[in-house]
GROMACS .gro file of C-alpha atoms in nm:
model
  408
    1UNK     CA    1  -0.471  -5.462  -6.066
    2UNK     CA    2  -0.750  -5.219  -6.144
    3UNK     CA    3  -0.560  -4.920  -6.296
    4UNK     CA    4  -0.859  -4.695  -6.241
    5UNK     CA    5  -0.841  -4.710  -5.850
    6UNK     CA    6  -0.491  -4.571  -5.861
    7UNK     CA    7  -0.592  -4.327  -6.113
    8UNK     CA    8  -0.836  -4.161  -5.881
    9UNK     CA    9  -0.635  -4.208  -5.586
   10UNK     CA   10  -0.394  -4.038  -5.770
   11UNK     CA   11  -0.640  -3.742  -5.897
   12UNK     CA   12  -0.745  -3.742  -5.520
   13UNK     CA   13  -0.344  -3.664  -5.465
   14UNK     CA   14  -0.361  -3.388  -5.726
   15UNK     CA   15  -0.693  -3.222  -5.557
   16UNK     CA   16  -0.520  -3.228  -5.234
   17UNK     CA   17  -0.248  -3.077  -5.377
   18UNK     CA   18  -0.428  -2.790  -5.545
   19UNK     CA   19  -0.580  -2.689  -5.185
   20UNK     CA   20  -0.239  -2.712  -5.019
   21UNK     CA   21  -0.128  -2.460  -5.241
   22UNK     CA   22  -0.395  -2.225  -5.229
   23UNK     CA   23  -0.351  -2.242  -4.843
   24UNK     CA   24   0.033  -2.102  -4.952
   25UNK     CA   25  -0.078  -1.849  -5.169
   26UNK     CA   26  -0.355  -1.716  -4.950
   27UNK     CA   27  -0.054  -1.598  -4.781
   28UNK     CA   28   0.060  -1.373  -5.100
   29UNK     CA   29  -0.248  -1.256  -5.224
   30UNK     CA   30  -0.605  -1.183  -5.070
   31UNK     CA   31  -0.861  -1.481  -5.167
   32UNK     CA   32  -1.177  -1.361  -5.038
   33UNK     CA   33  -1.396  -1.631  -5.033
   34UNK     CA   34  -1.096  -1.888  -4.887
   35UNK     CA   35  -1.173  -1.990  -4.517
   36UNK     CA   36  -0.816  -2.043  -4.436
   37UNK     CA   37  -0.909  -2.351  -4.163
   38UNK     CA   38  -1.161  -2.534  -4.334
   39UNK     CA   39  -0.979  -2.518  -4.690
   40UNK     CA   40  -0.702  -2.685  -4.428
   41UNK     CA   41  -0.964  -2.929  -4.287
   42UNK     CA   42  -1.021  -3.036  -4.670
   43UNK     CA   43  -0.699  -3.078  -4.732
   44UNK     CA   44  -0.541  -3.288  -4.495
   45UNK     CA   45  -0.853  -3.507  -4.533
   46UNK     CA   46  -0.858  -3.558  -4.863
   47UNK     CA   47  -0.447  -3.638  -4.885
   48UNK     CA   48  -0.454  -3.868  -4.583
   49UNK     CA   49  -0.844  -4.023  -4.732
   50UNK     CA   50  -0.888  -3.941  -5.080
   51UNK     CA   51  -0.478  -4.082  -5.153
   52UNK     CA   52  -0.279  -4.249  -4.898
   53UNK     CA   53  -0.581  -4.445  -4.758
   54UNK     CA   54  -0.770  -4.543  -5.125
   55UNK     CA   55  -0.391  -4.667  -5.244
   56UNK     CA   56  -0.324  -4.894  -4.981
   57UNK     CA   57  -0.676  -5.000  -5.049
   58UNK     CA   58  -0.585  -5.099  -5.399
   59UNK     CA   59  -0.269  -5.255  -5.332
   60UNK     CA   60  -0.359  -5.473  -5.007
   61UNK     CA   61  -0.671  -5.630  -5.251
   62UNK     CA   62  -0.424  -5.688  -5.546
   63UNK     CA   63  -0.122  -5.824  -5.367
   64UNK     CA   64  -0.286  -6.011  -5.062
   65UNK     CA   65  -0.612  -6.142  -5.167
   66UNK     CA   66  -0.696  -6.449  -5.387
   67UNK     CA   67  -0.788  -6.320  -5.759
   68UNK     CA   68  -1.151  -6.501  -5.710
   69UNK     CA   69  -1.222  -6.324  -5.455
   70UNK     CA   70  -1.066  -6.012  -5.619
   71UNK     CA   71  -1.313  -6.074  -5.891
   72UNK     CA   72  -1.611  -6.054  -5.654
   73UNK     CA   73  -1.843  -5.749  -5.651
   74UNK     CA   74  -1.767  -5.643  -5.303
   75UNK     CA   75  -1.422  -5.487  -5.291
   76UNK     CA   76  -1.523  -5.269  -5.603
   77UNK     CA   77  -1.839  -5.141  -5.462
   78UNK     CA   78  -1.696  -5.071  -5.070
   79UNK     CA   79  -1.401  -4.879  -5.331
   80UNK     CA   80  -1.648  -4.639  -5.450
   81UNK     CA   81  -1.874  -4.616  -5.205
   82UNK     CA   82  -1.494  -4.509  -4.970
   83UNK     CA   83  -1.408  -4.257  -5.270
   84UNK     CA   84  -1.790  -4.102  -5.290
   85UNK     CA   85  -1.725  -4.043  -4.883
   86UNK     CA   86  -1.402  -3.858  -5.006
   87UNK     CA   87  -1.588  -3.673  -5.265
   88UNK     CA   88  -1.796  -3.575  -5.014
   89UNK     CA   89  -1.547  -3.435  -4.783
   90UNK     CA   90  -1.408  -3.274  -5.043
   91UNK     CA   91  -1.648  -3.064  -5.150
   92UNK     CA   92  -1.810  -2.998  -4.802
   93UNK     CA   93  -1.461  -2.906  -4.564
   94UNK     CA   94  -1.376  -2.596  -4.771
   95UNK     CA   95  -1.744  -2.504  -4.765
   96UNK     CA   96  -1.832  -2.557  -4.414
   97UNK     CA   97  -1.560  -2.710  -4.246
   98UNK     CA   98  -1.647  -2.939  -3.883
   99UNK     CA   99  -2.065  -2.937  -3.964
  100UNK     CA  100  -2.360  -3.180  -4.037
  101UNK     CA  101  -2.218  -3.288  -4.396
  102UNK     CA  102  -1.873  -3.318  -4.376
  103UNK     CA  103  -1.881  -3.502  -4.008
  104UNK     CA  104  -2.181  -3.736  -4.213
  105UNK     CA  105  -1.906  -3.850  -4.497
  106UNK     CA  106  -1.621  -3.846  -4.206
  107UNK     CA  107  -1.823  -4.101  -4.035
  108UNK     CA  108  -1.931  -4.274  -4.369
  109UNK     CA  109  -1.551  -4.383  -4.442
  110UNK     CA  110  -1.490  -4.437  -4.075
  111UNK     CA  111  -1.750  -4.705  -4.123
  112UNK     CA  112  -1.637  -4.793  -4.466
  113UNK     CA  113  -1.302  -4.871  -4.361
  114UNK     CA  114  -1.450  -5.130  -4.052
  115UNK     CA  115  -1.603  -5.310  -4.346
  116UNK     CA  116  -1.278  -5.320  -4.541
  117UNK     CA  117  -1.041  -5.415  -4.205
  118UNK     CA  118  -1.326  -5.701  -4.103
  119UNK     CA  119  -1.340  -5.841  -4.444
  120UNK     CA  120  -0.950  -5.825  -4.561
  121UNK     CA  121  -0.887  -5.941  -4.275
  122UNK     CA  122  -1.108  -6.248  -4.370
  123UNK     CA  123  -0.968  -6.272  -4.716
  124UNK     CA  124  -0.593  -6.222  -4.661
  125UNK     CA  125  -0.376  -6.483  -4.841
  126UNK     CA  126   0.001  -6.408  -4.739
  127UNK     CA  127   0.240  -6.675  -4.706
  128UNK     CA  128   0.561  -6.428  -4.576
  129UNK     CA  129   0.446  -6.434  -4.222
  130UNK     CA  130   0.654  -6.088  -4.176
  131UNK     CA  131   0.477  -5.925  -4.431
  132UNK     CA  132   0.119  -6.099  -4.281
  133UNK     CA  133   0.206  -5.939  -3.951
  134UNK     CA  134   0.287  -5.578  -4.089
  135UNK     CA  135  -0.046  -5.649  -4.288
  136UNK     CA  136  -0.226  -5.730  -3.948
  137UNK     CA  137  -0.085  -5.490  -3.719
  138UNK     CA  138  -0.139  -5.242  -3.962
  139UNK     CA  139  -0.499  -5.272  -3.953
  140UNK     CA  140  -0.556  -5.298  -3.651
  141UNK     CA  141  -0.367  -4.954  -3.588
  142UNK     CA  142  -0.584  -4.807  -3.795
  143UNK     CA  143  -0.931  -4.966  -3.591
  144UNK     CA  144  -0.753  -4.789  -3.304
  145UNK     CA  145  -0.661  -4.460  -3.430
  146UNK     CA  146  -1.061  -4.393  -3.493
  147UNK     CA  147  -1.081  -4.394  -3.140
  148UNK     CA  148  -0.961  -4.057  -3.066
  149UNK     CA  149  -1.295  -3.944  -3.359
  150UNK     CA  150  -1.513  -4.121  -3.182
  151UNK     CA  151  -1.384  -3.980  -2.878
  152UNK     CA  152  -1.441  -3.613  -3.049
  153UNK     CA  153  -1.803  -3.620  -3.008
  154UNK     CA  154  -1.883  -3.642  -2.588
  155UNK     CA  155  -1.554  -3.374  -2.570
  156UNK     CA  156  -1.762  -3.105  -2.762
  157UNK     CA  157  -2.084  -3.243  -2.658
  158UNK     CA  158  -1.979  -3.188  -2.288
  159UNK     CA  159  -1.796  -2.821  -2.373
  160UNK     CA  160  -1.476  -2.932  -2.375
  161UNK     CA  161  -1.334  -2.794  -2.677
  162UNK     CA  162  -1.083  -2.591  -2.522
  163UNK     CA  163  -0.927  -2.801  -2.318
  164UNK     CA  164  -0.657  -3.056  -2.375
  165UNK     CA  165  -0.896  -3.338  -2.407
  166UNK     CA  166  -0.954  -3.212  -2.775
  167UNK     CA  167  -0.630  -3.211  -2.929
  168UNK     CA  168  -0.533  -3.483  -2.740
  169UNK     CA  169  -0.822  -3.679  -2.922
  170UNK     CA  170  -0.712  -3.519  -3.268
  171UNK     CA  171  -0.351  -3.616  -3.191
  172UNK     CA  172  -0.435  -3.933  -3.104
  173UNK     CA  173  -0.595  -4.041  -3.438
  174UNK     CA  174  -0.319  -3.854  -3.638
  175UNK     CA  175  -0.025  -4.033  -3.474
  176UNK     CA  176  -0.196  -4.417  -3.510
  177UNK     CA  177  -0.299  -4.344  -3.823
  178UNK     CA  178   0.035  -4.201  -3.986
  179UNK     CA  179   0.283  -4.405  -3.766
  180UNK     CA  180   0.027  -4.707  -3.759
  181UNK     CA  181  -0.170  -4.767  -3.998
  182UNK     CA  182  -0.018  -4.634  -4.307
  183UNK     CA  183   0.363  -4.656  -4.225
  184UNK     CA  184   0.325  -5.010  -4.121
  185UNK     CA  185   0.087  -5.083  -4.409
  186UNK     CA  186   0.401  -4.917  -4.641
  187UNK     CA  187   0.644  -5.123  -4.471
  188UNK     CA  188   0.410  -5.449  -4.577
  189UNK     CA  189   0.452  -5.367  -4.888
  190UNK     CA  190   0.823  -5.246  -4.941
  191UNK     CA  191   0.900  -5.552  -4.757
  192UNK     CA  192   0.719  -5.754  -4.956
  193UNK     CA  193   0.888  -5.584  -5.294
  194UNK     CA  194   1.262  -5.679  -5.088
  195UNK     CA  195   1.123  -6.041  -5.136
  196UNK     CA  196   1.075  -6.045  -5.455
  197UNK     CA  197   1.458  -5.894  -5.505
  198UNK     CA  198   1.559  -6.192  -5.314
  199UNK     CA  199   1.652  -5.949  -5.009
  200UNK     CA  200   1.519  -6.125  -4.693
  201UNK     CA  201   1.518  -6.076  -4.288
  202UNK     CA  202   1.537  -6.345  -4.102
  203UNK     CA  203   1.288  -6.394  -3.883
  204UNK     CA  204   1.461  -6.286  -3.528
  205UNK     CA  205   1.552  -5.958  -3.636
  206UNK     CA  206   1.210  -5.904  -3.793
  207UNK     CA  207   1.084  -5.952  -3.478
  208UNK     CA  208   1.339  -5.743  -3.306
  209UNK     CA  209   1.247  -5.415  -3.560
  210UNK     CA  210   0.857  -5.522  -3.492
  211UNK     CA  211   0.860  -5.513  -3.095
  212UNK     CA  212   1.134  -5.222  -3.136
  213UNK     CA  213   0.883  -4.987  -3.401
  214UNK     CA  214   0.554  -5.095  -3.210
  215UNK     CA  215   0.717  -5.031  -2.851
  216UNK     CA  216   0.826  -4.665  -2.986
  217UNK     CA  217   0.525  -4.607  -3.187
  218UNK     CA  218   0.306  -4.621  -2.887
  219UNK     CA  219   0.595  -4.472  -2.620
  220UNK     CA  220   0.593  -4.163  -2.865
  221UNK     CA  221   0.284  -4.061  -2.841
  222UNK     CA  222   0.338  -3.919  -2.477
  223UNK     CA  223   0.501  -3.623  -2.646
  224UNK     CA  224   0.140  -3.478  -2.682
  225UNK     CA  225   0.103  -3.584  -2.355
  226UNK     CA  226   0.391  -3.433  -2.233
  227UNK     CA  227   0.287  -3.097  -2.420
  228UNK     CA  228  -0.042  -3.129  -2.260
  229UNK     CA  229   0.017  -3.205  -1.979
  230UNK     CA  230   0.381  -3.147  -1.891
  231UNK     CA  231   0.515  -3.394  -1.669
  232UNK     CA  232   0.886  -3.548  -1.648
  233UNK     CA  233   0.788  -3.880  -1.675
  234UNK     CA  234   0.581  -3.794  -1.966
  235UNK     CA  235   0.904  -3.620  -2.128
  236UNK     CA  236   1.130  -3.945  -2.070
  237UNK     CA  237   0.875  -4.214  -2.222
  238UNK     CA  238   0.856  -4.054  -2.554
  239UNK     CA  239   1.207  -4.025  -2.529
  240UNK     CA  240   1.257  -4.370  -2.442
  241UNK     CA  241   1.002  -4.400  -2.766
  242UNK     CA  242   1.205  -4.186  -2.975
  243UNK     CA  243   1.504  -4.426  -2.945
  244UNK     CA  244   1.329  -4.750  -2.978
  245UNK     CA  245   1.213  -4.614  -3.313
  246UNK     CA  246   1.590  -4.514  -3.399
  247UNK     CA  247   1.662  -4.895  -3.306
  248UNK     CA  248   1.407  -5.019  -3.504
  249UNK     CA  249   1.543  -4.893  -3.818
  250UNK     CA  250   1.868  -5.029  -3.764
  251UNK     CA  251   1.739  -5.354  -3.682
  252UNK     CA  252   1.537  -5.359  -4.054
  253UNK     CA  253   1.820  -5.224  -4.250
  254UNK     CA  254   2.171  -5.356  -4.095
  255UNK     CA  255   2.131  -5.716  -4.105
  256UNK     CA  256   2.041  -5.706  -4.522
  257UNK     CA  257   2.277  -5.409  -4.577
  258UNK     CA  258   2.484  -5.643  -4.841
  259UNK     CA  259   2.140  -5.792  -4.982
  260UNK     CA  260   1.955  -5.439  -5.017
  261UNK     CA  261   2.274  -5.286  -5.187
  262UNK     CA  262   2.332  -5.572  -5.455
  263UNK     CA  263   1.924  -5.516  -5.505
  264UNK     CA  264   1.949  -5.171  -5.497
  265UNK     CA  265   2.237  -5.147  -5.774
  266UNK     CA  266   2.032  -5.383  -6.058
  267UNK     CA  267   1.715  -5.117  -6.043
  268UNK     CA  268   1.658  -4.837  -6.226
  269UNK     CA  269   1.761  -4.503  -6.142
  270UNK     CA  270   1.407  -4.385  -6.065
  271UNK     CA  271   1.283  -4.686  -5.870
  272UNK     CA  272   1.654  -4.631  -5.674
  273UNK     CA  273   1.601  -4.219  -5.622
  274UNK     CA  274   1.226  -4.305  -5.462
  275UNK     CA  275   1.379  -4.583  -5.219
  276UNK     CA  276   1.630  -4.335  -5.106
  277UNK     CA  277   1.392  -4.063  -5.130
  278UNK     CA  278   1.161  -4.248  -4.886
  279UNK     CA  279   1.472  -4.381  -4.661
  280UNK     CA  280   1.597  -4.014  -4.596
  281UNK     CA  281   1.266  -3.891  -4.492
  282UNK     CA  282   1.193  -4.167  -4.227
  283UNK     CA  283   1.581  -4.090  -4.123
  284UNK     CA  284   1.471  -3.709  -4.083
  285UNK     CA  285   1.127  -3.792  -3.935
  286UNK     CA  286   1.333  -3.975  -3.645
  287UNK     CA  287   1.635  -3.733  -3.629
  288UNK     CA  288   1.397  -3.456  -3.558
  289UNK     CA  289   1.194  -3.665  -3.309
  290UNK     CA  290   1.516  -3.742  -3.162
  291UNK     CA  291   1.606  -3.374  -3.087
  292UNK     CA  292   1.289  -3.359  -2.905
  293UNK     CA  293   1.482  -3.545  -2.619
  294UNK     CA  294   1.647  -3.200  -2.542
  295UNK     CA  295   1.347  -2.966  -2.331
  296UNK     CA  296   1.412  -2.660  -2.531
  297UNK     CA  297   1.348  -2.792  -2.857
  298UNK     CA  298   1.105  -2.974  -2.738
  299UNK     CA  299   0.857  -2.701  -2.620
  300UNK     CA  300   0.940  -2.530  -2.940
  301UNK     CA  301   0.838  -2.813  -3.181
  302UNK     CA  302   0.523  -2.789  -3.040
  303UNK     CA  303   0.489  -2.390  -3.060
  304UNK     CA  304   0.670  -2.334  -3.433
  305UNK     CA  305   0.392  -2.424  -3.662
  306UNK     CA  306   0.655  -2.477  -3.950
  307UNK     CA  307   0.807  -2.744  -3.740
  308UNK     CA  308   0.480  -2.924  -3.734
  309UNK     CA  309   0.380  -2.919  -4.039
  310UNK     CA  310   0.771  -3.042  -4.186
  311UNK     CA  311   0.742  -3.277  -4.009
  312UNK     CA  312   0.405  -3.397  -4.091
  313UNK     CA  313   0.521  -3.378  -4.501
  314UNK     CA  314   0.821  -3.574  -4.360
  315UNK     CA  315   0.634  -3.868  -4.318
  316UNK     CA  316   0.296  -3.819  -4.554
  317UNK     CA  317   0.522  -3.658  -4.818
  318UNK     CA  318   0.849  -3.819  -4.799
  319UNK     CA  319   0.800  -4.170  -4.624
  320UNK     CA  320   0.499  -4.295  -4.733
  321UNK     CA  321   0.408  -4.126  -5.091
  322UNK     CA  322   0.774  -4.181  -5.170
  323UNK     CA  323   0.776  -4.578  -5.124
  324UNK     CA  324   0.437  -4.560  -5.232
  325UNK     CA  325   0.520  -4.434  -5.573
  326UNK     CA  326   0.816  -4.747  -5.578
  327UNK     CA  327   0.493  -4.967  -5.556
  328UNK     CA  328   0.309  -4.801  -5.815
  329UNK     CA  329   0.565  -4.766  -6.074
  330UNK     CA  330   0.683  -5.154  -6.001
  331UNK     CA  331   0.260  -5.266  -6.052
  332UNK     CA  332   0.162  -5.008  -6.314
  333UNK     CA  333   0.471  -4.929  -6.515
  334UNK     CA  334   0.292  -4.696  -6.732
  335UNK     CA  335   0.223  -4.418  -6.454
  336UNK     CA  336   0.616  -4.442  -6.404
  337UNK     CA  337   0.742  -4.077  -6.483
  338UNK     CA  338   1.097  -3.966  -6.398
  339UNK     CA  339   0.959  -3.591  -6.509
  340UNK     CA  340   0.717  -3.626  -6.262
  341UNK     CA  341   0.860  -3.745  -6.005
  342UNK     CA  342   1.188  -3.549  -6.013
  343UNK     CA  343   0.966  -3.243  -5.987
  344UNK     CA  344   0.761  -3.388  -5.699
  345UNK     CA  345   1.082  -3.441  -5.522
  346UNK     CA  346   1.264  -3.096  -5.585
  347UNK     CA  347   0.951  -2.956  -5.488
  348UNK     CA  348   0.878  -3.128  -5.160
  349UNK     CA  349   1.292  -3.052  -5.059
  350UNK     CA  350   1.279  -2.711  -5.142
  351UNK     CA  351   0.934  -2.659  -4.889
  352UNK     CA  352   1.119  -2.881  -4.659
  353UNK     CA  353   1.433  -2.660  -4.648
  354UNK     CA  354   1.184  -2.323  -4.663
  355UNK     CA  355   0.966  -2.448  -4.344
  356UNK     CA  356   1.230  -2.565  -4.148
  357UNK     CA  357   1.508  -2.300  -4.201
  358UNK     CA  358   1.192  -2.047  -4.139
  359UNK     CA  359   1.115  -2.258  -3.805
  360UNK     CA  360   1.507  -2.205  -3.706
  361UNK     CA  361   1.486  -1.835  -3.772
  362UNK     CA  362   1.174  -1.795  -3.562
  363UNK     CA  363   1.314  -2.003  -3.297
  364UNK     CA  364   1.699  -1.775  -3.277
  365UNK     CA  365   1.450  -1.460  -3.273
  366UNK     CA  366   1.593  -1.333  -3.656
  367UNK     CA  367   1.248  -1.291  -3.786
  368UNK     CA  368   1.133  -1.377  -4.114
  369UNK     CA  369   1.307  -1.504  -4.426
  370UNK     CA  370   1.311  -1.263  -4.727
  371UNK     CA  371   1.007  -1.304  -4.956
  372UNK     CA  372   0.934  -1.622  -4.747
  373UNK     CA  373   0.566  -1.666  -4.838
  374UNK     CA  374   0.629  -1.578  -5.211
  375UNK     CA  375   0.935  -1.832  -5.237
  376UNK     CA  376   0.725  -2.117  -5.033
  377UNK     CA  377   0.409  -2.045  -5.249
  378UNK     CA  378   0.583  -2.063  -5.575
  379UNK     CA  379   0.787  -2.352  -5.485
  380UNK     CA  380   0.527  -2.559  -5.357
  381UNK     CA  381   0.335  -2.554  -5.750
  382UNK     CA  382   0.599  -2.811  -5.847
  383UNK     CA  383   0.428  -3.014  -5.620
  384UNK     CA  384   0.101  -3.025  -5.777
  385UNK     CA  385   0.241  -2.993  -6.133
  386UNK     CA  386   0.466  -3.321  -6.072
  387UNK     CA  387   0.122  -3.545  -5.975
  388UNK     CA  388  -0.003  -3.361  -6.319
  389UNK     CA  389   0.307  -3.506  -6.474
  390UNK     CA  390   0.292  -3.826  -6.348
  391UNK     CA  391  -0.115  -3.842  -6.418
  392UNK     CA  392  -0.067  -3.767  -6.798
  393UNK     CA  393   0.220  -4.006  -6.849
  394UNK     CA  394  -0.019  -4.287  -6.675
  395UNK     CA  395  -0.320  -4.216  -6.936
  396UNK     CA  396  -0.128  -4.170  -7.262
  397UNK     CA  397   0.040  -4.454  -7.157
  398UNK     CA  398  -0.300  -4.633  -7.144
  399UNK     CA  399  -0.427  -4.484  -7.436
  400UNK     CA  400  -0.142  -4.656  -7.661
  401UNK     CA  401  -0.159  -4.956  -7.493
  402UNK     CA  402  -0.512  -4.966  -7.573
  403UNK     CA  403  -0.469  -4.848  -7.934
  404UNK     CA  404  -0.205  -5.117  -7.988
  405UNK     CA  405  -0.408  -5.382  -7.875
  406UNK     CA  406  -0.690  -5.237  -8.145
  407UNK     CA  407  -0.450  -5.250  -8.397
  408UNK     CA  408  -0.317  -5.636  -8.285
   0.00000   0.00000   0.00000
C-alpha cells in the first residue's frame, strides 16, 4: 500500500476542509476578497476529487490488483498526474470559478479517470464475485455520471443556462457519482473487510440488495425530475426509488445480523464507532429521502438550502468518509487516531443537528436560530482540526517506524 497516496488524499481532505469553513465564517465576518460561489465550486471539487475519488483510487489498486502489476509504472504516474488535475482545480475555482483553467483540469481528471476505469477494469483480480460486481458496477456508475459534464457544454453553448436543462445536468452527475460510483465503490470494500471477519452473504440475497440499491439508485433520481419538472408520475417513481433503497439495506444487513454482531463485538472501539458512524448516516440519508414521499416536504427539501446541503454531508461526510476511515485505519494502522476521529465525528453531528434544526425552523416560519452562523462556524473547525489530528498521528507514526527500523 503506498502510504503517500493516502497521505495526500488525506491533505486534499484537510484543504477541502479549510474552504468549507471559510464558506461558514464568511457568514460571521466580512472576507473581502472571498467569492462566496467559486470558493464553493473549489470546495466541493476538491472533497469529492482531491479525497473521496484519489482514496478509492488507492485502495481499488492495493486490494484488487495483482502486486506485479501494482509494481508497474502506470498506476503511480495516472495517480499524480489525477492529483496535479486536483491541484489545479484547487487553486483555479476560488480564483475564477467555471472559466478556461479550471474547466481545462475538470476535463483533465474526467479523462484521467477513463484511463483508470479502462485499465482497472483490465487488471482486476477479485475472486468474491459480490465484491467483483460492486467493483464493476461501481465503475461503470461513475463512466455514466460524466455524462451530465459533458452534457454541460451544448446547454451553455446553446443559452440554456437558465433553464432546467442545467441543473438537471449538474444533478445528474452528482447523484451517479455519490450514490454510484463512490457508495457502491465503499460498499466493495466494507464488504470485502466483512469477509475477512468471516461475515458472509450468500449469494441470493446479495443479489436481492444489488437489483434492490441499483433499481432505487436510478428510480431516485426522478426527484430532480420531479422538482423540475413537476409531474405525478415523476413524484411516485422516486418514491417507488426511495423504498427500494430502504429494502436494499435490509436485504444487506438482516440476513448476517448474528455474523456482523459477533464481528462487530471482537473490534476495537474505534473501528466499531466508524462502522456505526457510517451505518447511521446511510440510515438518515434514506429516512430523509423517505419523507420526501410526503408533497410538502418534498417541495421544501428542494427550496431549504440547509436541507440540501445535510443531506449531501449525510452521505460524503457520514457514509462514505466514515467507512472510508474503517478502511484506512484497518490498511494503515498508523493514521488510526481515536483523537481525531472523535473530533471529526462530534463535529460533523453538531453541523448536522445546526443545519437541519435551522432547515425545520425556516420551514414552521420561526426564523432564525440564535447566533446560528457563529455556532455553525465555530463548530464546523472541529472538522478540519480532526483531519489535522488524524494527519499528525499518521506521520509521527511513520517517522518512528522509520527511526526504529534505522536503529534495527
Amino acid at each position: 500500500m503506498r502510504s503517500s497516496w493516502i497521505l495526500v488524499s488525506l491533505i486534499n481532505f484537510l484543504i477541502a476542509a479549510l474552504m468549507g469553513l471559510l464558506l461558514r465564517f464568511a457568514f460571521v465576518w466580512e472576507i473581502p476578497w472571498l467569492d462566496y460561489r467559486h470558493m464553493l465550486h473549489g470546495h466541493s471539487h476538491i472533497a469529492m476529487l482531491g479525497w473521496i475519488y484519489l482514496a478509492l483510487y488507492a485502495f481499488f489498486v492495493d486490494f484488487f490488483v495483482p502486486p506485479d502489476k501494482q509494481k508497474k509504472p502506470f498506476y503511480s504516474r495516472l495517480f499524480w498526474f489525477t492529483q496535479l488535475s486536483v491541484v489545479g482545480m484547487m487553486v483555479s475555482f476560488p480564483i475564477q470559478g467555471y472559466a478556461a483553467v479550471s474547466i481545462t483540469f475538470s476535463t483533465l481528471h474526467i479523462i484521467a479517470s477513463y484511463i483508470f476505469a479502462w485499465r482497472i477494469w483490465k487488471d482486476l483480480q477479485i475472486q468474491n464475485p459480490q465484491v467483483l460486481l460492486l467493483v464493476k458496477a461501481s465503475l461503470i456508475f461513475m463512466l455514466i455520471s460524466t455524462l451530465g459534464i459533458w452534457a454541460m457544454g451544448p446547454i451553455m453553448a446553446t443559452d440554456l443556462r437558465s433553464s432546467p436543462l442545467y441543473l438537471l445536468a449538474i444533478q445528474f452527475y452528482l447523484h451517479f457519482q455519490f450514490n454510484g460510483w463512490f457508495a457502491l465503490a465503499v460498499l466493495a470494500l466494507i464488504l470485502r473487510q466483512f469477509n475477512n471477519w468471516n461475515v458472509h452473504l450468500s449469494q441470493k440475497h446479495f443479489i436481492r440488495f444489488f437489483n434492490l440499491y441499483v433499481s432505487g439508485l436510478l428510480l431516485t433520481f426522478f426527484h430532480v425530475l420531479d422538482w423540475a419538472y413537476q409531474q405525478e408520475f415523476l413524484f411516485l417513481t422516486n418514491a417507488l426509488g426511495v423504498v427500494l433503497q430502504m429494502a436494499a439495506i435490509i436485504y444487506l444487513f438482516l440476513p448476517v445480523r448474528k455474523q456482523l454482531l459477533a464481528a462487530f463485538k471482537v473490534q476495537n472501539s474505534l473501528t466499531r464507532a466508524l462502522l456505526l458512524f457510517g451505518l447511521f448516516s446511510w440510515l438518515a440519508k434514506v429516512v430523509f429521502q423517505l419523507m420526501l414521499v410526503f408533497p410538502d416536504i418534498a417541495g421544501i427539501s428542494t427550496v431549504i438550502r440547509n436541507f440540501m446541503i445535510g443531506y449531501i454531508h449525510l452521505t460524503m461526510l457520514g457514509l462514505i468518509t466514515g467507512w472510508l476511515f474503517v478502511i484506512l485505519f484497518e490498511r494503515i494502522p498508523q493514521f488510526k487516531g481515536k483523537l481525531g476521529s472523535a473530533v471529526f465525528i462530534i463535529g460533523f453531528v453538531a453541523t448536522e443537528l445546526i443545519l437541519f434544526l435551522q432547515g425545520f425552523f425556516y420551514w414552521m416560519g420561526w426564523g432564525m436560530l440564535p447566533a446560528y452562523h457563529e455556532v455553525l462556524a465555530f463548530m464546523s473547525v472541529l472538522l478540519p482540526l480532526g483531519l489535522v489530528f488524524i494527519l499528525l498521528k499518521g506521520l509521527l507514526n511513520q517517522v518512528q517506524l522509520k527511526e526504529a527500523h534505522i536503529y534495527t
